[in-house]
Amino acid sequence: MNSLISHITQRIQELEKREKLAILAVSAFLAFLTFILVVWFPVYEYREKQRSSYEKSLDLLLYLQSTEEEARALGKKDGAKRMSGQTLLTKVTRTAKTAGIQPTRLQPEGNDSVSIWFDSVSYRELMLFFERLQAREAIYIIQLSIDKGNESGKVSSRVTVRS
């Protein structure tokens, strides 16, 4: 290894001044390029991933803060009082409204189930609607059909629920 280094050093000393400057410039460029590829890009990518994660967490925090009062109010109410005097259709309609979607059609299926149709609704909002039906209203899905919509992220759906 020492002989290789001494051989390279000897060869560089034999070069003219312009050649030495050219080698120095190329070496500096390669060192800079190595720094960019080995240090800068990984740090930058990590920073961007962390920024994205922060923004997602911030969005979630803002959503949770915006629904805090509603959650506290629901927590204080007695479950039986909340259920009394409300039909299954009323519960479904109210829950859809809080999820930000509008059913295209509602059809009662006897005393304890309802069929609901949605056209061109956000998949995310539809899933939020289903989660709220189950968690807040104790209404469960018994049949579900979801079709891809024309727009990205939009779906059409037919669902039958039961209390």
Short mmCIF file of N, CA and C in Angstrom, two decimals:
data_model
loop_
_atom_site.label_atom_id
_atom_site.label_comp_id
_atom_site.label_asym_id
_atom_site.label_seq_id
_atom_site.Cartn_x
_atom_site.Cartn_y
_atom_site.Cartn_z
N MET A 1 0.82 -1.18 0.00
CA MET A 1 0.00 0.00 0.00
C MET A 1 0.87 1.25 0.00
N ASN A 2 1.94 1.22 0.85
CA ASN A 2 2.87 2.36 0.88
C ASN A 2 3.57 2.55 -0.46
N SER A 3 3.92 1.44 -1.08
CA SER A 3 4.60 1.56 -2.37
C SER A 3 3.67 2.14 -3.42
N LEU A 4 2.39 1.83 -3.36
CA LEU A 4 1.42 2.37 -4.29
C LEU A 4 1.28 3.88 -4.09
N ILE A 5 1.19 4.30 -2.85
CA ILE A 5 1.06 5.74 -2.55
C ILE A 5 2.32 6.48 -2.99
N SER A 6 3.47 5.92 -2.68
CA SER A 6 4.72 6.59 -3.08
C SER A 6 4.86 6.63 -4.60
N HIS A 7 4.39 5.61 -5.28
CA HIS A 7 4.43 5.59 -6.73
C HIS A 7 3.51 6.66 -7.31
N ILE A 8 2.31 6.79 -6.78
CA ILE A 8 1.35 7.83 -7.24
C ILE A 8 1.91 9.21 -6.96
N THR A 9 2.50 9.42 -5.77
CA THR A 9 3.09 10.71 -5.42
C THR A 9 4.22 11.06 -6.37
N GLN A 10 5.04 10.11 -6.68
CA GLN A 10 6.16 10.33 -7.60
C GLN A 10 5.64 10.70 -8.99
N ARG A 11 4.60 10.02 -9.45
CA ARG A 11 4.03 10.31 -10.78
C ARG A 11 3.42 11.71 -10.83
N ILE A 12 2.79 12.13 -9.74
CA ILE A 12 2.21 13.47 -9.70
C ILE A 12 3.30 14.53 -9.71
N GLN A 13 4.41 14.30 -9.01
CA GLN A 13 5.50 15.26 -8.98
C GLN A 13 6.17 15.41 -10.34
N GLU A 14 6.09 14.40 -11.15
CA GLU A 14 6.69 14.45 -12.48
C GLU A 14 5.84 15.25 -13.47
N LEU A 15 4.57 15.51 -13.10
CA LEU A 15 3.66 16.22 -14.00
C LEU A 15 3.96 17.72 -14.02
N GLU A 16 3.52 18.38 -15.09
CA GLU A 16 3.67 19.82 -15.18
C GLU A 16 2.65 20.50 -14.28
N LYS A 17 2.85 21.81 -14.10
CA LYS A 17 1.99 22.59 -13.20
C LYS A 17 0.53 22.55 -13.65
N ARG A 18 0.26 22.69 -14.93
CA ARG A 18 -1.12 22.67 -15.44
C ARG A 18 -1.78 21.31 -15.21
N GLU A 19 -1.02 20.26 -15.40
CA GLU A 19 -1.55 18.91 -15.17
C GLU A 19 -1.87 18.69 -13.70
N LYS A 20 -1.00 19.23 -12.84
CA LYS A 20 -1.25 19.13 -11.39
C LYS A 20 -2.53 19.88 -11.02
N LEU A 21 -2.72 21.07 -11.60
CA LEU A 21 -3.95 21.85 -11.33
C LEU A 21 -5.18 21.11 -11.83
N ALA A 22 -5.07 20.48 -12.98
CA ALA A 22 -6.20 19.71 -13.53
C ALA A 22 -6.55 18.54 -12.61
N ILE A 23 -5.55 17.84 -12.12
CA ILE A 23 -5.79 16.72 -11.20
C ILE A 23 -6.39 17.23 -9.89
N LEU A 24 -5.90 18.35 -9.41
CA LEU A 24 -6.45 18.95 -8.20
C LEU A 24 -7.92 19.33 -8.39
N ALA A 25 -8.24 19.92 -9.54
CA ALA A 25 -9.62 20.33 -9.83
C ALA A 25 -10.53 19.11 -9.93
N VAL A 26 -10.09 18.08 -10.62
CA VAL A 26 -10.88 16.85 -10.74
C VAL A 26 -11.06 16.20 -9.37
N SER A 27 -10.01 16.19 -8.57
CA SER A 27 -10.09 15.61 -7.22
C SER A 27 -11.09 16.40 -6.35
N ALA A 28 -11.02 17.72 -6.43
CA ALA A 28 -11.96 18.55 -5.67
C ALA A 28 -13.39 18.28 -6.12
N PHE A 29 -13.59 18.19 -7.44
CA PHE A 29 -14.93 17.92 -7.97
C PHE A 29 -15.44 16.56 -7.49
N LEU A 30 -14.60 15.54 -7.53
CA LEU A 30 -15.00 14.21 -7.08
C LEU A 30 -15.30 14.19 -5.59
N ALA A 31 -14.52 14.93 -4.80
CA ALA A 31 -14.78 15.02 -3.36
C ALA A 31 -16.12 15.70 -3.11
N PHE A 32 -16.38 16.78 -3.85
CA PHE A 32 -17.65 17.48 -3.73
C PHE A 32 -18.82 16.58 -4.13
N LEU A 33 -18.68 15.87 -5.23
CA LEU A 33 -19.71 14.96 -5.71
C LEU A 33 -19.96 13.85 -4.70
N THR A 34 -18.90 13.31 -4.13
CA THR A 34 -19.03 12.27 -3.10
C THR A 34 -19.78 12.81 -1.88
N PHE A 35 -19.44 14.03 -1.46
CA PHE A 35 -20.14 14.65 -0.34
C PHE A 35 -21.63 14.79 -0.63
N ILE A 36 -21.96 15.26 -1.84
CA ILE A 36 -23.37 15.44 -2.21
C ILE A 36 -24.10 14.10 -2.19
N LEU A 37 -23.52 13.09 -2.80
CA LEU A 37 -24.19 11.79 -2.90
C LEU A 37 -24.24 11.02 -1.58
N VAL A 38 -23.20 11.12 -0.79
CA VAL A 38 -23.12 10.32 0.43
C VAL A 38 -23.74 11.03 1.65
N VAL A 39 -23.64 12.35 1.69
CA VAL A 39 -24.11 13.08 2.88
C VAL A 39 -25.36 13.90 2.58
N TRP A 40 -25.29 14.78 1.60
CA TRP A 40 -26.35 15.76 1.39
C TRP A 40 -27.68 15.12 0.98
N PHE A 41 -27.69 14.26 -0.03
CA PHE A 41 -28.94 13.66 -0.49
C PHE A 41 -29.63 12.83 0.59
N PRO A 42 -28.93 11.96 1.31
CA PRO A 42 -29.63 11.22 2.37
C PRO A 42 -30.21 12.14 3.46
N VAL A 43 -29.47 13.18 3.82
CA VAL A 43 -29.97 14.12 4.83
C VAL A 43 -31.20 14.84 4.30
N TYR A 44 -31.17 15.27 3.05
CA TYR A 44 -32.29 15.98 2.44
C TYR A 44 -33.52 15.07 2.35
N GLU A 45 -33.34 13.83 1.92
CA GLU A 45 -34.47 12.89 1.82
C GLU A 45 -35.07 12.62 3.19
N TYR A 46 -34.23 12.44 4.20
CA TYR A 46 -34.72 12.22 5.56
C TYR A 46 -35.52 13.42 6.03
N ARG A 47 -35.02 14.61 5.74
CA ARG A 47 -35.71 15.85 6.13
C ARG A 47 -37.08 15.94 5.46
N GLU A 48 -37.16 15.61 4.19
CA GLU A 48 -38.43 15.67 3.48
C GLU A 48 -39.43 14.64 4.01
N LYS A 49 -38.95 13.44 4.35
CA LYS A 49 -39.82 12.42 4.93
C LYS A 49 -40.35 12.89 6.28
N GLN A 50 -39.49 13.50 7.08
CA GLN A 50 -39.91 13.99 8.39
C GLN A 50 -40.90 15.15 8.25
N ARG A 51 -40.70 16.02 7.26
CA ARG A 51 -41.63 17.12 7.02
C ARG A 51 -43.00 16.57 6.63
N SER A 52 -43.01 15.57 5.76
CA SER A 52 -44.26 14.96 5.33
C SER A 52 -44.97 14.31 6.52
N SER A 53 -44.23 13.61 7.33
CA SER A 53 -44.80 12.97 8.52
C SER A 53 -45.35 14.03 9.48
N TYR A 54 -44.63 15.12 9.64
CA TYR A 54 -45.08 16.21 10.51
C TYR A 54 -46.39 16.81 9.98
N GLU A 55 -46.46 17.04 8.67
CA GLU A 55 -47.67 17.62 8.09
C GLU A 55 -48.86 16.70 8.25
N LYS A 56 -48.66 15.39 8.07
CA LYS A 56 -49.75 14.43 8.28
C LYS A 56 -50.20 14.44 9.74
N SER A 57 -49.24 14.47 10.64
CA SER A 57 -49.58 14.50 12.07
C SER A 57 -50.30 15.79 12.44
N LEU A 58 -49.88 16.89 11.85
CA LEU A 58 -50.54 18.17 12.10
C LEU A 58 -51.97 18.16 11.58
N ASP A 59 -52.18 17.59 10.40
CA ASP A 59 -53.54 17.48 9.85
C ASP A 59 -54.43 16.66 10.78
N LEU A 60 -53.89 15.55 11.27
CA LEU A 60 -54.64 14.71 12.19
C LEU A 60 -54.96 15.47 13.48
N LEU A 61 -53.99 16.19 14.01
CA LEU A 61 -54.21 16.97 15.22
C LEU A 61 -55.30 18.00 15.02
N LEU A 62 -55.26 18.71 13.91
CA LEU A 62 -56.28 19.73 13.63
C LEU A 62 -57.66 19.10 13.50
N TYR A 63 -57.73 17.92 12.86
CA TYR A 63 -59.01 17.24 12.74
C TYR A 63 -59.52 16.83 14.13
N LEU A 64 -58.64 16.26 14.93
CA LEU A 64 -59.05 15.83 16.27
C LEU A 64 -59.49 17.02 17.12
N GLN A 65 -58.78 18.14 17.01
CA GLN A 65 -59.18 19.33 17.76
C GLN A 65 -60.52 19.87 17.27
N SER A 66 -60.79 19.78 15.97
CA SER A 66 -62.06 20.29 15.45
C SER A 66 -63.24 19.43 15.88
N THR A 67 -63.02 18.17 16.20
CA THR A 67 -64.11 17.29 16.62
C THR A 67 -64.10 17.03 18.13
N GLU A 68 -63.25 17.73 18.85
CA GLU A 68 -63.12 17.49 20.29
C GLU A 68 -64.42 17.76 21.04
N GLU A 69 -65.06 18.89 20.75
CA GLU A 69 -66.29 19.23 21.45
C GLU A 69 -67.38 18.20 21.20
N GLU A 70 -67.50 17.78 19.96
CA GLU A 70 -68.51 16.77 19.61
C GLU A 70 -68.24 15.47 20.36
N ALA A 71 -66.98 15.08 20.43
CA ALA A 71 -66.62 13.84 21.11
C ALA A 71 -66.90 13.94 22.61
N ARG A 72 -66.57 15.07 23.19
CA ARG A 72 -66.84 15.25 24.62
C ARG A 72 -68.34 15.24 24.90
N ALA A 73 -69.12 15.89 24.03
CA ALA A 73 -70.56 15.92 24.21
C ALA A 73 -71.15 14.52 24.11
N LEU A 74 -70.68 13.74 23.17
CA LEU A 74 -71.17 12.37 23.03
C LEU A 74 -70.77 11.51 24.22
N GLY A 75 -69.59 11.78 24.75
CA GLY A 75 -69.13 11.01 25.90
C GLY A 75 -69.94 11.29 27.16
N LYS A 76 -70.47 12.51 27.27
CA LYS A 76 -71.23 12.89 28.46
C LYS A 76 -72.67 12.38 28.42
N LYS A 77 -73.18 12.19 27.22
CA LYS A 77 -74.57 11.73 27.09
C LYS A 77 -74.68 10.27 27.48
N ASP A 78 -75.81 9.93 28.03
CA ASP A 78 -76.09 8.54 28.33
C ASP A 78 -76.43 7.83 27.02
N GLY A 79 -75.92 6.65 26.82
CA GLY A 79 -76.16 5.91 25.58
C GLY A 79 -77.63 5.67 25.30
N ALA A 80 -78.40 5.38 26.32
CA ALA A 80 -79.83 5.11 26.12
C ALA A 80 -80.56 6.37 25.67
N LYS A 81 -80.20 7.52 26.25
CA LYS A 81 -80.84 8.77 25.85
C LYS A 81 -80.50 9.11 24.41
N ARG A 82 -79.31 8.82 24.02
CA ARG A 82 -78.88 9.11 22.66
C ARG A 82 -79.65 8.27 21.65
N MET A 83 -80.00 7.06 22.02
CA MET A 83 -80.69 6.16 21.11
C MET A 83 -82.19 6.41 21.06
N SER A 84 -82.76 6.95 22.12
CA SER A 84 -84.21 7.07 22.18
C SER A 84 -84.73 8.08 21.18
N GLY A 85 -85.87 7.75 20.57
CA GLY A 85 -86.56 8.68 19.70
C GLY A 85 -85.90 8.86 18.33
N GLN A 86 -84.92 8.09 18.00
CA GLN A 86 -84.25 8.25 16.72
C GLN A 86 -84.43 6.98 15.90
N THR A 87 -84.86 7.14 14.67
CA THR A 87 -85.00 5.99 13.80
C THR A 87 -83.67 5.68 13.16
N LEU A 88 -83.59 4.51 12.59
CA LEU A 88 -82.37 4.10 11.90
C LEU A 88 -82.06 5.05 10.74
N LEU A 89 -83.08 5.47 10.00
CA LEU A 89 -82.89 6.41 8.89
C LEU A 89 -82.30 7.73 9.37
N THR A 90 -82.80 8.23 10.50
CA THR A 90 -82.30 9.49 11.06
C THR A 90 -80.84 9.37 11.45
N LYS A 91 -80.49 8.27 12.08
CA LYS A 91 -79.11 8.05 12.50
C LYS A 91 -78.17 7.97 11.29
N VAL A 92 -78.60 7.25 10.26
CA VAL A 92 -77.78 7.11 9.05
C VAL A 92 -77.60 8.46 8.37
N THR A 93 -78.68 9.21 8.23
CA THR A 93 -78.62 10.51 7.58
C THR A 93 -77.71 11.47 8.34
N ARG A 94 -77.87 11.52 9.66
CA ARG A 94 -77.05 12.41 10.47
C ARG A 94 -75.57 12.02 10.42
N THR A 95 -75.29 10.74 10.48
CA THR A 95 -73.91 10.28 10.44
C THR A 95 -73.28 10.57 9.08
N ALA A 96 -74.04 10.40 8.01
CA ALA A 96 -73.52 10.71 6.67
C ALA A 96 -73.19 12.20 6.57
N LYS A 97 -74.04 13.02 7.13
CA LYS A 97 -73.81 14.47 7.09
C LYS A 97 -72.54 14.84 7.86
N THR A 98 -72.32 14.24 9.02
CA THR A 98 -71.11 14.55 9.79
C THR A 98 -69.85 14.02 9.10
N ALA A 99 -70.00 12.98 8.28
CA ALA A 99 -68.85 12.45 7.54
C ALA A 99 -68.60 13.23 6.26
N GLY A 100 -69.52 14.13 5.92
CA GLY A 100 -69.32 14.99 4.75
C GLY A 100 -69.78 14.39 3.44
N ILE A 101 -70.69 13.41 3.50
CA ILE A 101 -71.21 12.82 2.27
C ILE A 101 -72.73 12.84 2.30
N GLN A 102 -73.33 12.75 1.11
CA GLN A 102 -74.79 12.80 0.98
C GLN A 102 -75.24 11.51 0.29
N PRO A 103 -76.10 10.74 0.93
CA PRO A 103 -76.62 9.53 0.27
C PRO A 103 -77.47 9.92 -0.94
N THR A 104 -77.33 9.15 -2.02
CA THR A 104 -78.15 9.36 -3.19
C THR A 104 -79.57 8.85 -2.95
N ARG A 105 -79.66 7.74 -2.23
CA ARG A 105 -80.96 7.13 -1.98
C ARG A 105 -80.90 6.34 -0.67
N LEU A 106 -81.99 6.39 0.09
CA LEU A 106 -82.15 5.61 1.32
C LEU A 106 -83.43 4.79 1.16
N GLN A 107 -83.36 3.51 1.53
CA GLN A 107 -84.55 2.66 1.42
C GLN A 107 -84.63 1.76 2.64
N PRO A 108 -85.69 1.91 3.43
CA PRO A 108 -85.87 1.02 4.58
C PRO A 108 -86.05 -0.43 4.12
N GLU A 109 -85.46 -1.34 4.87
CA GLU A 109 -85.57 -2.77 4.59
C GLU A 109 -86.13 -3.44 5.85
N GLY A 110 -87.39 -3.20 6.16
CA GLY A 110 -87.99 -3.72 7.38
C GLY A 110 -87.75 -2.74 8.53
N ASN A 111 -87.89 -3.23 9.76
CA ASN A 111 -87.76 -2.37 10.94
C ASN A 111 -86.33 -2.14 11.38
N ASP A 112 -85.43 -3.04 10.99
CA ASP A 112 -84.09 -2.95 11.57
C ASP A 112 -82.97 -2.81 10.56
N SER A 113 -83.26 -2.56 9.28
CA SER A 113 -82.17 -2.36 8.31
C SER A 113 -82.56 -1.33 7.25
N VAL A 114 -81.53 -0.75 6.64
CA VAL A 114 -81.70 0.29 5.63
C VAL A 114 -80.67 0.06 4.54
N SER A 115 -81.09 0.23 3.28
CA SER A 115 -80.15 0.22 2.16
C SER A 115 -79.82 1.66 1.80
N ILE A 116 -78.54 1.91 1.54
CA ILE A 116 -78.07 3.27 1.27
C ILE A 116 -77.26 3.23 -0.02
N TRP A 117 -77.51 4.18 -0.92
CA TRP A 117 -76.75 4.31 -2.16
C TRP A 117 -75.97 5.61 -2.13
N PHE A 118 -74.72 5.54 -2.58
CA PHE A 118 -73.87 6.72 -2.73
C PHE A 118 -73.32 6.73 -4.15
N ASP A 119 -73.34 7.89 -4.79
CA ASP A 119 -72.75 8.04 -6.12
C ASP A 119 -71.63 9.07 -6.06
N SER A 120 -70.47 8.71 -6.57
CA SER A 120 -69.32 9.60 -6.69
C SER A 120 -68.99 10.32 -5.38
N VAL A 121 -68.67 9.53 -4.34
CA VAL A 121 -68.25 10.09 -3.06
C VAL A 121 -66.79 9.71 -2.81
N SER A 122 -66.14 10.48 -1.99
CA SER A 122 -64.75 10.22 -1.64
C SER A 122 -64.66 8.91 -0.86
N TYR A 123 -63.71 8.06 -1.26
CA TYR A 123 -63.52 6.79 -0.58
C TYR A 123 -63.19 7.01 0.90
N ARG A 124 -62.35 7.99 1.17
CA ARG A 124 -61.95 8.29 2.55
C ARG A 124 -63.16 8.68 3.39
N GLU A 125 -64.02 9.55 2.83
CA GLU A 125 -65.20 9.99 3.58
C GLU A 125 -66.20 8.84 3.76
N LEU A 126 -66.29 7.94 2.77
CA LEU A 126 -67.17 6.79 2.90
C LEU A 126 -66.69 5.88 4.02
N MET A 127 -65.38 5.65 4.10
CA MET A 127 -64.84 4.81 5.17
C MET A 127 -65.05 5.48 6.54
N LEU A 128 -64.93 6.80 6.59
CA LEU A 128 -65.20 7.54 7.83
C LEU A 128 -66.66 7.37 8.24
N PHE A 129 -67.55 7.43 7.27
CA PHE A 129 -68.98 7.22 7.52
C PHE A 129 -69.22 5.83 8.12
N PHE A 130 -68.63 4.79 7.51
CA PHE A 130 -68.81 3.43 8.02
C PHE A 130 -68.28 3.29 9.45
N GLU A 131 -67.12 3.88 9.69
CA GLU A 131 -66.52 3.80 11.03
C GLU A 131 -67.41 4.48 12.06
N ARG A 132 -67.95 5.64 11.72
CA ARG A 132 -68.81 6.37 12.66
C ARG A 132 -70.12 5.63 12.89
N LEU A 133 -70.68 5.03 11.87
CA LEU A 133 -71.91 4.25 12.06
C LEU A 133 -71.69 3.16 13.10
N GLN A 134 -70.59 2.46 12.97
CA GLN A 134 -70.33 1.35 13.88
C GLN A 134 -69.95 1.83 15.27
N ALA A 135 -69.03 2.79 15.36
CA ALA A 135 -68.51 3.21 16.67
C ALA A 135 -69.51 4.05 17.46
N ARG A 136 -70.19 4.97 16.81
CA ARG A 136 -71.06 5.91 17.54
C ARG A 136 -72.50 5.46 17.64
N GLU A 137 -72.98 4.79 16.62
CA GLU A 137 -74.41 4.48 16.56
C GLU A 137 -74.71 2.99 16.73
N ALA A 138 -73.69 2.16 16.81
CA ALA A 138 -73.87 0.71 16.93
C ALA A 138 -74.70 0.17 15.77
N ILE A 139 -74.43 0.69 14.57
CA ILE A 139 -75.09 0.24 13.35
C ILE A 139 -74.04 -0.50 12.54
N TYR A 140 -74.36 -1.72 12.11
CA TYR A 140 -73.38 -2.57 11.46
C TYR A 140 -73.73 -2.85 10.01
N ILE A 141 -72.71 -2.99 9.20
CA ILE A 141 -72.87 -3.29 7.79
C ILE A 141 -73.18 -4.78 7.63
N ILE A 142 -74.23 -5.07 6.86
CA ILE A 142 -74.54 -6.48 6.60
C ILE A 142 -74.29 -6.83 5.13
N GLN A 143 -74.29 -5.82 4.25
CA GLN A 143 -73.97 -6.05 2.85
C GLN A 143 -73.33 -4.79 2.29
N LEU A 144 -72.27 -4.96 1.48
CA LEU A 144 -71.55 -3.80 0.96
C LEU A 144 -71.08 -4.08 -0.46
N SER A 145 -71.27 -3.09 -1.31
CA SER A 145 -70.78 -3.15 -2.69
C SER A 145 -70.18 -1.79 -3.01
N ILE A 146 -68.90 -1.78 -3.44
CA ILE A 146 -68.22 -0.53 -3.78
C ILE A 146 -67.65 -0.67 -5.18
N ASP A 147 -67.94 0.33 -6.03
CA ASP A 147 -67.43 0.36 -7.39
C ASP A 147 -66.56 1.58 -7.57
N LYS A 148 -65.50 1.43 -8.38
CA LYS A 148 -64.59 2.53 -8.68
C LYS A 148 -65.33 3.60 -9.48
N GLY A 149 -65.12 4.87 -9.11
CA GLY A 149 -65.75 5.97 -9.81
C GLY A 149 -64.93 6.45 -10.99
N ASN A 150 -65.44 7.45 -11.69
CA ASN A 150 -64.75 8.01 -12.85
C ASN A 150 -63.56 8.86 -12.43
N GLU A 151 -63.66 9.54 -11.30
CA GLU A 151 -62.59 10.39 -10.81
C GLU A 151 -61.71 9.62 -9.83
N SER A 152 -60.48 10.06 -9.72
CA SER A 152 -59.55 9.42 -8.79
C SER A 152 -60.02 9.65 -7.35
N GLY A 153 -60.08 8.57 -6.57
CA GLY A 153 -60.47 8.67 -5.17
C GLY A 153 -61.97 8.67 -4.96
N LYS A 154 -62.75 8.62 -6.01
CA LYS A 154 -64.22 8.63 -5.90
C LYS A 154 -64.76 7.23 -6.15
N VAL A 155 -65.82 6.87 -5.42
CA VAL A 155 -66.44 5.56 -5.56
C VAL A 155 -67.95 5.71 -5.55
N SER A 156 -68.63 4.68 -6.03
CA SER A 156 -70.07 4.54 -5.88
C SER A 156 -70.29 3.32 -5.02
N SER A 157 -71.32 3.36 -4.18
CA SER A 157 -71.48 2.30 -3.21
C SER A 157 -72.95 2.02 -2.92
N ARG A 158 -73.24 0.77 -2.59
CA ARG A 158 -74.53 0.36 -2.07
C ARG A 158 -74.23 -0.42 -0.81
N VAL A 159 -74.87 -0.02 0.27
CA VAL A 159 -74.61 -0.68 1.54
C VAL A 159 -75.93 -0.90 2.27
N THR A 160 -76.04 -2.04 2.92
CA THR A 160 -77.19 -2.33 3.77
C THR A 160 -76.68 -2.43 5.20
N VAL A 161 -77.34 -1.68 6.09
CA VAL A 161 -76.92 -1.65 7.49
C VAL A 161 -78.05 -2.10 8.39
N ARG A 162 -77.68 -2.51 9.58
CA ARG A 162 -78.66 -3.00 10.57
C ARG A 162 -78.26 -2.50 11.95
N SER A 163 -79.26 -2.14 12.73
CA SER A 163 -78.97 -1.68 14.10
C SER A 163 -78.99 -2.84 15.05
#
